[in-house]
Short mmCIF file of C-alpha atoms in Angstrom, two decimals:
data_model
loop_
_atom_site.label_atom_id
_atom_site.label_comp_id
_atom_site.label_asym_id
_atom_site.label_seq_id
_atom_site.Cartn_x
_atom_site.Cartn_y
_atom_site.Cartn_z
CA LYS A 1 -59.39 -99.71 14.03
CA ASP A 2 -59.59 -97.61 17.16
CA LYS A 3 -56.43 -98.75 18.94
CA ARG A 4 -53.33 -96.61 18.72
CA ILE A 5 -49.73 -97.73 18.88
CA TRP A 6 -48.75 -94.83 21.11
CA GLN A 7 -50.75 -92.76 23.55
CA PRO A 8 -49.56 -89.86 25.70
CA GLN A 9 -49.54 -90.35 29.46
CA ASN A 10 -50.79 -87.91 32.08
CA ASN A 11 -47.51 -86.14 32.75
CA PRO A 12 -46.01 -82.89 31.41
CA ALA A 13 -43.11 -84.48 29.52
CA GLU A 14 -45.44 -86.79 27.60
CA GLN A 15 -47.86 -83.93 27.00
CA LYS A 16 -45.12 -81.86 25.36
CA HIS A 17 -44.00 -84.85 23.32
CA ALA A 18 -47.58 -85.49 22.24
CA GLU A 19 -48.01 -81.88 21.14
CA ARG A 20 -44.83 -82.07 19.08
CA MET A 21 -45.90 -85.32 17.46
CA ILE A 22 -49.30 -83.87 16.60
CA GLN A 23 -47.66 -80.82 15.05
CA LEU A 24 -45.25 -82.94 13.02
CA TRP A 25 -47.71 -85.64 12.01
CA GLY A 26 -50.88 -83.53 12.15
CA ASP A 27 -52.67 -85.27 9.29
CA LYS A 28 -51.82 -88.77 10.55
CA PHE A 29 -53.24 -88.00 13.99
CA LYS A 30 -56.47 -86.48 12.70
CA LYS A 31 -59.51 -88.74 12.95
#
């Protein structure tokens, strides 16, 4: 399945949130 429940938008706040999520859930976000 290629669809994701949540995707970051093109704005700085979402970018920072995305980075935090990737750091916290690193393995889950890896393809």
